[in-house]
Amino acid sequence: MSEQTIFAKIIRKEIPAAIVYENERILAFKDIAPQAPTHILVIPKKALADVAAAKEDDAALLGELLLSAAHIAKEQGLTDYRIVINNGAEAGQTVFHLHLHLLGGRPMRWPPG
Ligand code: AMP
């Protein structure tokens, strides 16, 4: 059976999203509830629940996720930005398809909540 997360449906174009970048392996789209002036989600098209589910075979894909985020940040005119991956419910993960948050356009505080 195909993956049923909301992001899988976005990958399959079953539901709309504001897509900002796409290639054969990666999709990036605007977060529906932005936490910063720029808030983009960068996801692999491969069904991986979280970063912990990635295997050695996925090393290139994980690298491409980060490089894609940097490319998109530049395209969006960002020089300073934060990249976040929530792994697991207690860490704040709500959608169990691996995704990287690219946040920018405002000062960021540390530590995160
Ligand atoms: P996380 O809490 O790390 O799992 O992040 C999931 C993110 O997905 C949240 O920031 C949500 O606002 C975002 N989100 C959920 N549904 C959609 C959607 N249909 N389109 C865009 N972003 C979404």
Coordinates of C-alpha atoms and ligand atoms in Angstrom, one line a residue:
M1 CA 0.0 0.0 0.0
S2 CA 1.3 3.5 -0.8
E3 CA 2.3 5.9 2.0
Q4 CA -0.6 7.8 3.5
T5 CA 1.0 10.8 5.1
I6 CA 0.0 14.3 4.0
F7 CA 3.4 14.8 2.5
A8 CA 3.1 11.6 0.4
K9 CA -0.2 13.0 -1.0
I10 CA 1.6 16.3 -1.8
I11 CA 4.4 14.3 -3.6
R12 CA 1.8 12.5 -5.6
K13 CA 0.1 15.8 -6.3
E14 CA -3.2 14.6 -4.8
I15 CA -3.3 17.7 -2.7
P16 CA -1.9 21.1 -3.5
A17 CA 1.1 22.8 -2.1
A18 CA 3.1 25.9 -2.9
I19 CA 6.1 24.1 -4.4
V20 CA 9.3 26.1 -4.6
Y21 CA 11.7 23.4 -5.8
E22 CA 11.5 19.9 -7.3
N23 CA 13.7 17.3 -8.9
E24 CA 13.5 13.5 -9.2
R25 CA 14.4 12.9 -5.5
I26 CA 13.5 16.1 -3.6
L27 CA 10.4 18.3 -3.2
A28 CA 10.2 21.6 -1.4
F29 CA 7.1 23.6 -0.6
K30 CA 5.9 26.4 1.8
D31 CA 4.9 25.3 5.2
I32 CA 1.1 25.8 5.7
A33 CA 1.6 27.4 9.2
P34 CA 4.8 29.4 8.8
Q35 CA 6.9 30.1 11.9
A36 CA 9.0 32.7 10.2
P37 CA 8.7 35.0 7.1
T38 CA 10.3 32.2 5.1
H39 CA 9.3 28.7 6.2
I40 CA 9.9 26.0 3.6
L41 CA 9.8 22.2 4.0
V42 CA 12.3 20.2 2.1
I43 CA 11.5 16.5 1.8
P44 CA 12.8 13.4 0.0
K45 CA 10.3 11.8 -2.3
K46 CA 11.4 8.4 -0.9
A47 CA 9.2 7.3 2.0
L48 CA 11.4 7.6 5.1
A49 CA 9.5 8.2 8.3
D50 CA 12.3 10.2 10.0
V51 CA 16.0 10.6 10.0
A52 CA 16.4 7.6 12.3
A53 CA 14.9 5.4 9.5
A54 CA 17.6 6.4 7.1
K55 CA 20.2 3.8 6.2
E56 CA 23.7 4.0 4.8
D57 CA 22.2 3.7 1.3
D58 CA 20.4 7.0 2.0
A59 CA 23.6 9.0 2.7
A60 CA 23.6 10.7 -0.7
L61 CA 19.9 11.5 -0.4
L62 CA 20.4 13.1 3.1
G63 CA 23.3 15.1 1.7
E64 CA 21.1 16.3 -1.2
L65 CA 18.4 17.4 1.2
L66 CA 20.9 19.7 3.0
L67 CA 22.4 21.0 -0.3
S68 CA 18.8 21.6 -1.7
A69 CA 18.0 23.6 1.5
A70 CA 21.1 25.8 1.0
H71 CA 20.2 26.2 -2.7
I72 CA 16.6 27.2 -1.9
A73 CA 17.8 29.6 0.9
K74 CA 20.0 31.4 -1.7
E75 CA 17.1 31.5 -4.2
Q76 CA 14.9 33.0 -1.5
G77 CA 17.6 35.7 -0.8
L78 CA 18.5 34.3 2.7
T79 CA 22.0 34.4 4.0
D80 CA 21.2 33.6 7.6
Y81 CA 18.7 30.8 8.3
R82 CA 17.9 27.9 10.5
I83 CA 17.5 24.3 9.4
V84 CA 15.5 22.0 11.7
I85 CA 14.7 18.3 11.6
N86 CA 12.3 17.0 14.3
N87 CA 12.8 13.3 14.9
G88 CA 10.0 11.7 16.9
A89 CA 6.8 13.0 18.5
E90 CA 8.6 14.3 21.7
A91 CA 10.9 16.3 19.5
G92 CA 7.9 17.9 17.8
Q93 CA 7.5 15.7 14.8
T94 CA 3.8 15.6 13.6
V95 CA 4.2 14.3 10.0
F96 CA 6.0 11.0 9.8
H97 CA 7.6 11.6 6.4
L98 CA 11.2 12.9 6.8
H99 CA 11.4 16.7 6.3
L100 CA 13.7 19.5 6.9
H101 CA 12.4 22.9 8.0
L102 CA 14.1 25.9 6.4
L103 CA 13.4 29.0 8.4
G104 CA 14.5 32.5 7.8
G105 CA 13.7 36.2 7.6
R106 CA 13.7 37.0 11.3
P107 CA 16.3 36.8 14.1
M108 CA 16.3 33.3 15.7
R109 CA 16.7 32.6 19.5
W110 CA 18.7 29.8 21.1
P111 CA 18.0 27.4 22.7
P112 CA 14.9 26.4 20.7
G113 CA 11.8 25.5 22.7
Ligands
AMP1 P1 6.9 18.6 12.1 O1 6.1 19.1 13.3 O2 8.3 18.8 12.2 O3 6.5 17.2 11.8 O4 6.5 19.5 10.9 C1 5.3 19.3 10.1 C2 5.1 20.6 9.4 O5 4.2 20.3 8.3 C3 4.4 21.6 10.2 O6 5.2 22.8 10.3 C4 3.1 21.9 9.5 O7 2.7 23.3 9.6 C5 3.4 21.4 8.1 N1 2.2 21.0 7.3 C6 1.3 20.2 7.7 N2 0.4 20.0 6.6 C7 0.9 20.7 5.6 C8 0.4 21.0 4.3 N3 -0.7 20.4 3.8 N4 1.1 21.8 3.5 C9 2.3 22.4 4.0 N5 2.7 22.2 5.2 C10 2.0 21.4 6.0

